[in-house]
Coordinates of C-alpha atoms in Angstrom, one line a residue:
M1 CA 51.8 56.8 15.3
D2 CA 50.0 59.9 16.4
K3 CA 47.2 59.3 18.9
I4 CA 44.9 61.4 16.9
I5 CA 45.4 59.2 13.9
I6 CA 44.7 56.1 15.9
L7 CA 41.5 57.7 17.3
A8 CA 40.4 58.6 13.8
M9 CA 40.8 54.9 12.8
I10 CA 38.6 53.8 15.7
L11 CA 35.9 56.3 15.0
A12 CA 36.0 55.7 11.2
F13 CA 35.7 51.9 11.4
G14 CA 34.2 51.3 14.8
V15 CA 36.6 48.5 15.6
A16 CA 39.0 47.9 18.5
L17 CA 42.6 48.1 17.7
P18 CA 45.5 46.6 19.7
K19 CA 46.4 48.8 22.7
C20 CA 48.7 51.6 21.7
D21 CA 49.5 53.8 24.7
S22 CA 52.1 56.5 24.1
A23 CA 52.8 55.1 20.7
E24 CA 53.4 51.5 21.8
L25 CA 52.0 48.4 20.2
R26 CA 50.5 45.9 22.6
F27 CA 48.9 42.9 20.8
K28 CA 49.3 39.9 23.1
E29 CA 46.0 40.1 25.0
D30 CA 44.1 40.7 21.7
F31 CA 45.9 37.8 19.9
L32 CA 45.4 35.4 22.8
S33 CA 41.7 36.0 22.7
R34 CA 41.7 35.4 18.9
L35 CA 43.7 32.2 19.3
V36 CA 41.4 30.9 22.1
A37 CA 38.4 31.5 19.7
W38 CA 40.1 29.4 17.0
V39 CA 40.8 26.3 19.2
P40 CA 37.3 24.8 19.0
E41 CA 37.2 25.3 15.2
I42 CA 40.6 23.5 14.9
L43 CA 39.7 20.6 17.2
K44 CA 36.5 19.8 15.4
Q45 CA 38.4 19.3 12.1
Q46 CA 40.4 16.4 13.5
D47 CA 39.6 12.8 12.8
P48 CA 39.9 11.2 16.2
E49 CA 40.9 7.8 14.7
T50 CA 43.7 8.9 12.3
G51 CA 44.7 12.2 13.9
R52 CA 44.4 14.0 10.6
F53 CA 43.1 17.5 10.3
G54 CA 41.3 19.1 7.4
T55 CA 38.7 18.3 4.8
G56 CA 38.8 16.7 1.4
V57 CA 42.1 15.4 0.1
W58 CA 44.4 15.1 3.1
I59 CA 47.8 16.7 2.8
V60 CA 50.6 17.0 5.4
N61 CA 50.1 20.7 5.6
D62 CA 46.7 20.1 7.2
Q63 CA 48.6 19.0 10.4
E64 CA 50.3 22.4 10.8
V65 CA 47.4 23.6 13.0
M66 CA 49.1 21.5 15.7
F67 CA 51.3 24.6 16.4
P68 CA 48.5 27.0 17.3
L69 CA 47.1 24.3 19.5
A70 CA 50.5 23.9 21.2
V71 CA 50.7 27.6 21.9
A72 CA 47.2 27.6 23.3
W73 CA 48.1 24.6 25.4
S74 CA 51.3 26.1 26.7
Y75 CA 50.4 29.8 27.1
K76 CA 49.6 30.6 30.7
S77 CA 47.0 33.3 31.2
P78 CA 43.8 33.7 33.2
Q79 CA 42.2 34.4 29.8
N80 CA 43.3 31.1 28.3
P81 CA 40.9 28.2 29.2
Y82 CA 43.1 25.7 27.1
Y83 CA 46.2 26.1 29.2
R84 CA 47.4 22.5 30.0
D85 CA 44.2 21.1 28.6
S86 CA 44.6 17.3 28.2
R87 CA 42.2 17.2 25.2
V88 CA 44.3 19.7 23.3
L89 CA 47.5 17.9 24.2
D90 CA 46.0 14.6 23.0
A91 CA 45.0 16.2 19.7
I92 CA 48.5 17.5 19.2
V93 CA 50.1 14.1 19.8
K94 CA 47.7 12.5 17.4
A95 CA 48.5 15.2 14.8
G96 CA 52.2 14.4 15.0
D97 CA 51.6 10.6 14.9
A98 CA 49.7 11.1 11.7
L99 CA 52.8 12.7 10.1
I100 CA 54.9 9.9 11.3
A101 CA 52.5 7.3 9.8
D102 CA 52.7 9.1 6.4
M103 CA 56.5 9.7 6.4
K104 CA 58.7 8.0 3.8
P105 CA 61.8 6.1 5.0
D106 CA 64.1 9.1 4.3
G107 CA 61.9 11.5 6.3
R108 CA 60.1 13.1 3.4
W109 CA 56.5 13.1 2.5
E110 CA 54.7 12.9 -0.8
F111 CA 53.9 16.4 -1.8
R112 CA 50.1 16.3 -2.3
K113 CA 47.8 19.2 -3.0
K114 CA 44.1 19.6 -2.3
D115 CA 43.3 19.1 -6.0
G116 CA 44.7 15.6 -5.7
S117 CA 47.9 16.3 -7.7
T118 CA 51.2 15.0 -6.5
W119 CA 54.6 16.7 -6.9
G120 CA 57.2 14.2 -5.7
D121 CA 58.7 13.8 -2.3
I122 CA 59.7 16.7 -0.1
Y123 CA 60.9 17.7 3.4
M124 CA 57.8 19.9 3.6
P125 CA 59.3 23.1 5.1
W126 CA 56.2 24.6 6.6
T127 CA 55.2 21.2 8.2
Y128 CA 58.6 20.5 9.7
A129 CA 58.7 24.1 11.1
A130 CA 55.2 23.8 12.6
W131 CA 56.1 20.3 14.0
I132 CA 59.4 21.3 15.7
K133 CA 57.9 24.5 17.1
T134 CA 55.1 22.4 18.5
Y135 CA 57.6 19.9 20.0
S136 CA 59.6 22.6 21.7
L137 CA 56.5 23.4 23.7
I138 CA 55.2 20.0 24.7
R139 CA 58.2 17.6 24.7
Q140 CA 58.6 17.5 28.5
S141 CA 54.8 16.9 29.0
I142 CA 54.2 13.8 26.9
S143 CA 54.9 10.2 27.8
E144 CA 58.3 8.6 27.4
K145 CA 56.9 6.3 24.7
Q146 CA 55.4 9.2 22.8
R147 CA 58.6 11.3 23.2
K148 CA 60.8 8.4 21.9
R149 CA 58.6 8.1 18.8
W150 CA 58.6 11.8 18.1
D151 CA 62.4 12.1 18.8
E152 CA 63.2 9.4 16.3
A153 CA 61.0 10.8 13.6
L154 CA 62.1 14.5 14.0
I155 CA 65.8 13.7 14.4
H156 CA 65.6 11.6 11.2
G157 CA 63.8 14.3 9.3
F158 CA 66.1 17.1 10.4
S159 CA 69.1 15.0 9.7
G160 CA 67.9 14.8 6.1
I161 CA 67.2 18.5 6.0
S162 CA 70.7 19.2 7.4
E163 CA 72.4 17.0 4.8
N164 CA 70.3 17.8 1.7
S165 CA 68.3 21.0 2.0
L166 CA 70.6 24.0 2.7
K167 CA 72.4 24.1 -0.6
R168 CA 71.3 27.5 -1.9
V169 CA 69.6 30.6 -0.7
H170 CA 65.9 30.3 -1.5
N171 CA 62.7 30.8 0.4
I172 CA 62.3 27.1 1.3
P173 CA 65.9 26.5 2.6
T174 CA 65.6 29.7 4.6
N175 CA 62.5 28.3 6.3
H176 CA 64.4 25.0 6.8
A177 CA 67.3 26.8 8.5
M178 CA 65.0 28.5 11.0
A179 CA 63.4 25.2 11.9
L180 CA 66.8 23.4 12.0
Y181 CA 68.0 25.9 14.6
I182 CA 65.0 25.1 16.8
A183 CA 65.7 21.4 16.3
G184 CA 69.3 22.0 17.4
Q185 CA 68.0 23.6 20.6
V186 CA 65.4 20.9 21.3
F187 CA 67.8 17.9 20.7
Q188 CA 70.9 19.7 22.0
R189 CA 72.7 19.5 18.7
P190 CA 74.8 22.6 18.5
Q191 CA 76.1 21.7 15.1
W192 CA 72.6 22.2 13.7
C193 CA 72.4 25.6 15.3
D194 CA 75.8 26.5 13.9
Q195 CA 74.7 25.3 10.4
A196 CA 71.5 27.3 10.6
K197 CA 73.4 30.4 11.7
S198 CA 75.8 30.1 8.9
F199 CA 73.0 29.7 6.4
M200 CA 71.2 32.8 7.7
A201 CA 74.4 34.8 7.2
R202 CA 74.2 33.8 3.6
V203 CA 70.5 34.8 3.4
V204 CA 71.5 38.2 4.8
A205 CA 74.4 38.6 2.4
E206 CA 72.1 37.8 -0.6
Q207 CA 69.6 40.5 0.3
D208 CA 69.4 43.3 -2.2
P209 CA 70.4 46.7 -0.7
A210 CA 66.8 47.8 -1.2
G211 CA 65.6 45.2 1.2
F212 CA 64.2 42.4 -1.0
W213 CA 65.3 38.9 -2.0
S214 CA 65.4 37.7 -5.6
E215 CA 65.0 34.2 -7.0
N216 CA 66.0 35.1 -10.5
H217 CA 66.0 38.9 -11.3
G218 CA 64.3 41.5 -9.2
P219 CA 62.1 41.2 -6.1
V220 CA 59.9 38.5 -4.9
I221 CA 57.0 40.0 -2.9
G222 CA 54.8 37.1 -1.8
Y223 CA 57.8 34.8 -1.1
G224 CA 59.7 37.7 0.4
Y225 CA 57.5 37.3 3.4
V226 CA 58.8 33.7 3.8
Y227 CA 62.3 35.1 4.2
T228 CA 61.2 37.7 6.7
D229 CA 59.1 35.2 8.6
A230 CA 62.1 32.8 8.9
L231 CA 64.5 35.5 9.9
G232 CA 62.1 36.9 12.5
I233 CA 61.5 33.6 14.2
Y234 CA 65.2 32.7 14.0
Y235 CA 66.1 36.0 15.7
A236 CA 63.5 35.3 18.4
V237 CA 65.0 31.9 19.3
S238 CA 68.7 32.7 18.7
H239 CA 69.0 36.5 19.5
D240 CA 71.5 36.6 16.7
E241 CA 71.7 40.4 16.2
S242 CA 73.6 40.1 12.9
V243 CA 70.2 39.5 11.1
L244 CA 68.5 42.7 12.5
P245 CA 69.8 45.1 9.8
A246 CA 68.4 42.8 7.1
I247 CA 65.1 42.6 8.9
E248 CA 65.0 46.4 9.2
K249 CA 65.6 46.8 5.4
A250 CA 63.1 44.1 4.5
V251 CA 60.4 45.6 6.8
R252 CA 60.9 49.0 5.1
F253 CA 60.7 47.6 1.6
Y254 CA 57.7 45.3 2.1
S255 CA 55.8 48.0 4.0
M256 CA 56.3 50.4 1.1
F257 CA 55.1 47.9 -1.5
T258 CA 51.7 47.6 0.1
Y259 CA 48.5 49.1 -1.4
P260 CA 46.3 51.4 0.8
D261 CA 43.9 48.4 1.4
G262 CA 46.7 46.3 2.8
S263 CA 47.3 44.0 -0.2
S264 CA 50.7 43.5 -1.6
V265 CA 52.0 45.4 -4.7
E266 CA 52.4 42.7 -7.4
T267 CA 54.0 44.9 -10.1
V268 CA 57.6 44.1 -9.2
D269 CA 57.0 40.5 -8.1
E270 CA 58.8 37.9 -10.3
R271 CA 56.8 35.0 -9.0
N272 CA 53.2 35.8 -8.1
P273 CA 50.3 37.8 -9.6
Y274 CA 48.1 40.0 -7.6
H275 CA 46.1 38.5 -4.7
A276 CA 43.4 40.6 -3.1
G277 CA 43.2 40.9 0.7
V278 CA 45.3 42.1 3.5
R279 CA 48.8 40.7 3.5
F280 CA 49.3 40.3 7.2
P281 CA 52.9 40.9 8.4
N282 CA 54.8 38.2 10.2
T283 CA 56.7 38.6 13.5
A284 CA 59.8 40.1 11.9
F285 CA 57.7 43.3 11.5
T286 CA 57.4 43.5 15.3
L287 CA 61.1 43.9 15.7
T288 CA 61.3 47.5 14.5
P289 CA 59.3 50.6 15.3
E290 CA 58.5 51.1 11.6
G291 CA 57.4 47.5 11.3
R292 CA 55.2 47.8 14.3
R293 CA 53.5 50.7 12.7
H294 CA 52.8 48.5 9.7
V295 CA 51.4 45.8 11.9
L296 CA 49.1 48.3 13.5
R297 CA 47.8 49.5 10.1
Q298 CA 47.3 45.9 8.9
I299 CA 45.4 44.9 12.0
Q300 CA 43.2 47.9 11.5
R301 CA 42.6 46.9 7.9
V302 CA 41.7 43.4 8.8
N303 CA 39.2 44.6 11.4
S304 CA 37.7 47.2 9.1
H305 CA 36.8 44.4 6.6
G306 CA 35.5 42.0 9.3
G307 CA 38.3 39.7 8.6
K308 CA 40.2 37.3 10.8
I309 CA 43.8 36.8 11.7
S310 CA 44.8 33.2 11.2
P311 CA 45.6 30.9 14.2
D312 CA 49.1 30.5 12.9
F313 CA 49.7 34.2 13.0
C314 CA 48.2 34.5 16.4
A315 CA 50.4 31.7 17.7
N316 CA 53.6 33.1 16.2
Y317 CA 52.9 36.6 17.5
L318 CA 52.3 35.3 21.0
L319 CA 55.5 33.2 21.0
Y320 CA 57.9 35.2 18.9
G321 CA 56.5 38.8 18.5
E322 CA 57.8 41.8 20.3
E323 CA 55.6 44.6 21.7
G324 CA 57.0 48.0 21.8
V325 CA 57.4 51.5 20.4
V326 CA 55.6 52.4 17.2
E327 CA 57.3 54.8 14.8
E328 CA 55.4 58.1 15.0
Q329 CA 55.0 59.1 11.4
P330 CA 51.8 60.4 9.7
D331 CA 50.4 58.6 6.7
E332 CA 51.4 60.3 3.5
N333 CA 49.1 60.7 0.6
D334 CA 51.3 62.7 -1.7
F335 CA 54.8 61.4 -2.5
V336 CA 56.9 59.8 -5.1
F337 CA 59.2 57.0 -4.0
R338 CA 62.0 55.5 -6.2
L339 CA 64.2 52.6 -5.5
D340 CA 67.9 53.5 -5.5
D341 CA 68.5 51.4 -8.5
G342 CA 65.8 53.2 -10.4
K343 CA 63.9 50.0 -11.2
A344 CA 60.7 50.8 -9.5
L345 CA 58.6 53.9 -8.7
I346 CA 55.6 54.4 -6.5
Q347 CA 53.5 57.5 -6.8
R348 CA 50.9 58.3 -4.1
K349 CA 48.6 61.2 -4.7
G350 CA 45.2 61.5 -2.9
P351 CA 43.3 58.3 -3.5
W352 CA 45.6 57.1 -6.2
F353 CA 48.5 54.7 -5.8
I354 CA 50.5 54.0 -9.0
C355 CA 53.5 51.6 -9.4
L356 CA 55.9 51.4 -12.3
S357 CA 58.4 48.6 -12.7
A358 CA 61.5 48.5 -14.8
Y359 CA 62.6 45.1 -13.8
H360 CA 63.1 43.0 -16.9
C361 CA 65.0 39.9 -17.9
P362 CA 64.9 37.1 -20.5
I363 CA 62.2 34.4 -20.3
N364 CA 63.0 31.8 -17.7
Q365 CA 62.1 28.2 -18.6
S366 CA 61.0 27.5 -15.0
R367 CA 57.3 27.5 -14.4
W368 CA 57.9 29.3 -11.1
I369 CA 59.6 32.4 -12.6
Q370 CA 57.1 34.5 -14.4
D371 CA 57.7 36.5 -17.5
R372 CA 58.4 40.1 -16.6
Q373 CA 55.8 41.5 -18.9
N374 CA 53.4 43.8 -17.1
F375 CA 55.0 47.1 -15.8
L376 CA 52.1 49.2 -14.5
S377 CA 49.5 49.0 -11.7
I378 CA 46.9 51.6 -10.8
F379 CA 45.0 51.5 -7.5
H380 CA 42.3 53.8 -6.2
E381 CA 41.0 53.8 -2.7
R382 CA 37.3 53.5 -3.8
C383 CA 37.8 50.7 -6.3
G384 CA 40.9 48.9 -5.1
L385 CA 43.3 47.7 -7.8
V386 CA 42.0 48.8 -11.1
L387 CA 44.7 48.0 -13.6
G388 CA 47.8 45.7 -13.5
G389 CA 47.7 42.4 -11.7
G390 CA 51.2 41.3 -12.4
N391 CA 52.9 38.7 -14.5
T392 CA 52.3 35.2 -15.8
K393 CA 53.6 32.9 -18.6
L394 CA 52.2 31.7 -21.9
Q395 CA 49.9 34.8 -22.1
P396 CA 51.2 37.7 -24.2
L397 CA 48.0 39.6 -23.8
W398 CA 49.1 40.3 -20.2
S399 CA 52.1 42.2 -21.6
T400 CA 52.2 46.0 -21.5
F401 CA 53.2 45.9 -25.1
T402 CA 53.7 43.2 -27.8
V403 CA 55.5 43.3 -31.1
G404 CA 54.6 40.4 -33.4
N405 CA 52.0 37.7 -33.6
V406 CA 50.5 37.0 -30.2
S407 CA 49.1 33.7 -31.3
L408 CA 52.6 32.3 -31.3
L409 CA 52.5 31.9 -27.5
K410 CA 49.6 30.2 -25.8
H411 CA 48.8 27.6 -23.2
T412 CA 47.7 24.2 -24.5
P413 CA 45.1 22.7 -22.2
G414 CA 46.4 19.7 -20.3
D415 CA 50.1 20.4 -21.1
E416 CA 52.1 19.8 -18.0
N417 CA 55.5 20.6 -19.5
P418 CA 55.1 23.4 -21.9
T419 CA 57.8 25.3 -23.8
F420 CA 57.6 28.8 -22.3
V421 CA 59.6 30.6 -25.1
P422 CA 57.6 31.7 -28.1
A423 CA 58.5 30.9 -31.7
D424 CA 60.3 33.6 -33.7
G425 CA 57.9 36.4 -34.6
L426 CA 56.8 37.6 -31.2
F427 CA 58.4 39.9 -28.6
H428 CA 56.2 40.0 -25.5
V429 CA 59.0 40.9 -22.9
P430 CA 61.2 43.9 -23.5
S431 CA 64.9 43.9 -23.9
S432 CA 65.2 47.3 -22.2
V433 CA 63.0 49.2 -19.7
G434 CA 63.7 52.5 -18.0
I435 CA 61.8 54.9 -15.7
G436 CA 62.4 58.5 -16.6
K437 CA 62.9 61.1 -14.0
T438 CA 60.0 63.1 -15.3
D439 CA 56.7 64.4 -14.0
P440 CA 54.4 62.6 -14.8
P441 CA 56.4 59.4 -14.6
K442 CA 57.2 57.6 -17.9
L443 CA 58.4 54.2 -18.9
A444 CA 60.5 53.7 -22.0
L445 CA 60.6 50.1 -23.4
V446 CA 62.2 48.3 -26.3
Y447 CA 60.6 45.2 -27.8
G448 CA 62.7 43.7 -30.6
P449 CA 62.8 46.4 -33.4
E450 CA 60.3 48.7 -31.8
K451 CA 60.4 51.4 -29.1
C452 CA 57.4 52.0 -26.9
S453 CA 56.6 54.3 -24.0
L454 CA 53.9 54.7 -21.3
E455 CA 53.2 57.8 -19.3
V456 CA 50.7 58.0 -16.4
Q457 CA 49.3 61.4 -15.4
I458 CA 47.0 61.9 -12.4
K459 CA 44.6 64.6 -13.5
D460 CA 42.4 64.8 -10.4
S461 CA 41.1 62.6 -7.6
N462 CA 39.0 60.6 -10.0
T463 CA 40.9 60.7 -13.3
V464 CA 44.1 59.2 -14.7
N465 CA 45.4 59.5 -18.2
I466 CA 47.7 56.9 -19.7
R467 CA 49.6 58.0 -22.8
L468 CA 50.9 55.1 -24.9
T469 CA 53.3 55.5 -27.8
A470 CA 55.0 53.0 -30.1
T471 CA 57.1 53.0 -33.3
H472 CA 56.0 50.9 -36.2
K473 CA 59.1 50.4 -38.4
S474 CA 59.3 46.7 -38.7
G475 CA 55.9 46.0 -40.3
M476 CA 55.1 43.6 -37.4
P477 CA 51.9 44.1 -35.4
V478 CA 52.4 46.4 -32.4
A479 CA 49.9 46.7 -29.6
A480 CA 49.5 47.9 -26.0
H481 CA 47.5 45.8 -23.6
L482 CA 45.9 47.2 -20.4
T483 CA 45.0 44.5 -18.0
F484 CA 42.0 45.4 -15.8
I485 CA 41.1 43.5 -12.6
P486 CA 37.8 41.7 -12.9
H487 CA 34.9 41.5 -10.5
V488 CA 33.2 38.3 -11.5
G489 CA 29.5 38.5 -11.2
K490 CA 29.5 42.3 -11.5
P491 CA 28.2 44.1 -14.6
V492 CA 30.2 45.4 -17.6
S493 CA 28.5 48.4 -19.2
T494 CA 29.0 50.2 -22.5
Q495 CA 27.5 53.1 -24.4
N496 CA 25.9 51.0 -27.1
M497 CA 25.4 47.5 -25.8
A498 CA 23.2 45.8 -23.2
E499 CA 24.8 45.3 -19.8
I500 CA 26.8 42.1 -19.5
T501 CA 27.4 40.2 -16.2
L502 CA 31.0 39.2 -16.1
G503 CA 31.3 35.4 -15.9
E504 CA 32.4 32.4 -17.8
D505 CA 31.1 33.7 -21.2
E506 CA 33.7 35.2 -23.5
I507 CA 33.7 38.9 -24.4
N508 CA 35.3 40.3 -27.5
I509 CA 34.0 43.7 -28.5
S510 CA 35.5 46.5 -30.4
A511 CA 35.7 50.1 -29.3
E512 CA 33.2 51.0 -32.0
E513 CA 30.7 48.3 -30.9
A514 CA 31.0 49.5 -27.3
G515 CA 30.6 53.1 -28.1
G516 CA 34.0 54.3 -27.0
W517 CA 34.1 53.2 -23.4
I518 CA 33.3 50.4 -20.9
A519 CA 32.5 50.6 -17.2
H520 CA 33.1 47.9 -14.5
G521 CA 34.0 47.7 -10.8
G522 CA 33.3 51.4 -10.2
W523 CA 35.5 52.8 -13.0
T524 CA 35.2 53.7 -16.7
V525 CA 37.9 53.5 -19.3
S526 CA 37.9 55.2 -22.7
L527 CA 38.6 52.9 -25.7
P528 CA 40.7 54.3 -28.5
P529 CA 39.5 53.7 -32.1
G530 CA 40.5 50.3 -33.3
S531 CA 40.9 48.9 -29.8
S532 CA 39.1 45.8 -28.4
V533 CA 38.0 44.5 -25.1
L534 CA 38.7 40.8 -24.3
W535 CA 37.6 38.5 -21.5
P536 CA 38.6 36.2 -19.9
V537 CA 42.3 36.5 -20.7
L538 CA 43.7 33.7 -18.5
P539 CA 47.1 33.2 -17.0
H540 CA 49.2 30.0 -16.7
N541 CA 48.9 28.9 -13.1
P542 CA 52.2 27.2 -12.1
Y543 CA 50.7 25.8 -9.0
R544 CA 48.4 23.5 -11.0
K545 CA 50.2 20.8 -12.9
D546 CA 48.4 21.4 -16.2
G547 CA 48.6 25.2 -15.6
H548 CA 44.9 25.8 -16.0
A549 CA 43.3 28.9 -14.5
T550 CA 39.8 29.9 -13.6
V551 CA 38.0 33.0 -14.7
Q552 CA 38.6 34.6 -11.3
E553 CA 42.3 34.6 -12.2
G554 CA 41.7 36.2 -15.6
R555 CA 42.0 39.8 -16.7
I556 CA 39.8 42.1 -18.7
V557 CA 42.2 43.3 -21.4
V558 CA 41.9 46.4 -23.5
S559 CA 44.1 45.7 -26.6
I560 CA 45.2 48.8 -28.5
P561 CA 46.9 48.4 -31.9
F562 CA 49.4 50.9 -33.4
S563 CA 50.2 51.6 -37.0
S564 CA 52.5 53.9 -38.9
K565 CA 49.7 56.5 -38.9
E566 CA 48.6 55.9 -35.3
N567 CA 51.6 55.8 -33.0
E568 CA 50.1 57.4 -30.0
H569 CA 47.0 56.8 -27.9
V570 CA 45.6 58.3 -24.7
V571 CA 43.4 56.2 -22.4
T572 CA 41.4 57.9 -19.7
I573 CA 40.4 56.0 -16.5
K574 CA 37.7 57.6 -14.4
V575 CA 36.6 56.4 -11.0
L576 CA 32.8 56.9 -10.5
P577 CA 31.7 59.1 -7.6

């Protein structure tokens, strides 16, 4: 990265960046100071009697902070007051003992969540990884009695992982394979290292040429970082260079699918909707010059918002990250990027960032695989993500278009095992989607008997037009749905009505009642005749057993009907000065 650009970042945001002399990223001194600052916060969370960390309902994941403590304890530096600190080591041992006390006879734990729900027994991948990474640092420094207790528990657990958990390529087994390799090193079991290496070769083989992994059809974005994290740490401990090309491709893909504020692009993600905030890159990104450039940008974004980097990231970077050359490439604000398969497009122009997705597939009955239903996102540097938000299930109003009766698919409160496929009479996912090679970019979609299209045109630095068309041959209701990102607690304004504070109360107003437009979150949107504004339009949250969602997870939806006489609408989004 050009030194002038780095200087501009410092002047603009008034924050210190990791040292970058002659286009080199140096983060270890910075991350050590961050980790040292975390240690007192972590220690005060531990119950000295039980060894358990955290607050509220205890879950085994609470114990994963043992790893940052272990790095702080083992990292020799004049700037590290916790090096070989006996209190820290004692806290680490108690943390592992708490895991042993809660472990089932087969080495698994009950999968508990902070809401008190239980999801069966599991070799919790993140916990086992944190535990074995911790043990690799402290094993020779604890008593023989403690070492025997931990050896037995960890060998038992990783034996179960070796026998049962590396059947298919998926984010959890990939994390298990990384941890199993470290366990093979710690316990001198080369067969575990060989097994992990073979599995990582399968992970590499299943990577899409574009650089992502899929767990059904098309990319996972959020969980893609699990694959890269596991591969990055695996490389650091194994030096298996066969995984480096996959890491390089993944770094390029996931860096590209990042909004200008550092959050991940959700539009192509088959598993997770949009989550605000900087998606911090893992240590795999430190293995390439392009990745280190992304790391530098993300650190700058964290600092500019007064955020923190988690102790786990700090610890991993200190132990497994690589400092080095940063790719010298200026930030581009005017480009169009297409995946080679033509299934996704990113347009960056001035403050605008637009993503179109053409990934589509039949509805999957798994709660974890979302309906590919929402194909457009629009981001502006002043407002953040304006429109989009990704996919869900049991909510047709999140679909870019629908044909049929949207009431045929909905979430029944309390239903833990819903049927995710609608009854006959509704098409809310398309059977065909294509991105045309046009300027402006255009999506063509087929829903049952009807053909629809969507075109996005950037008019200027503050204005975007969305042109929507649909046939109306079947006699079934046809509608477009634009999903806007809410700012709960902020006002919603219209031409004709009193200002409304966005909250728990429902909103259902017509374009005519509103006066032809609404404003919220720093933008205004025009409302075509006959359209309506709905809030809160809630998703199905697969991470809660009954699928319920809060208003913070909802969307403001502008629903726009078509008819045989009205087969085209143009919606204008303006960002306020």
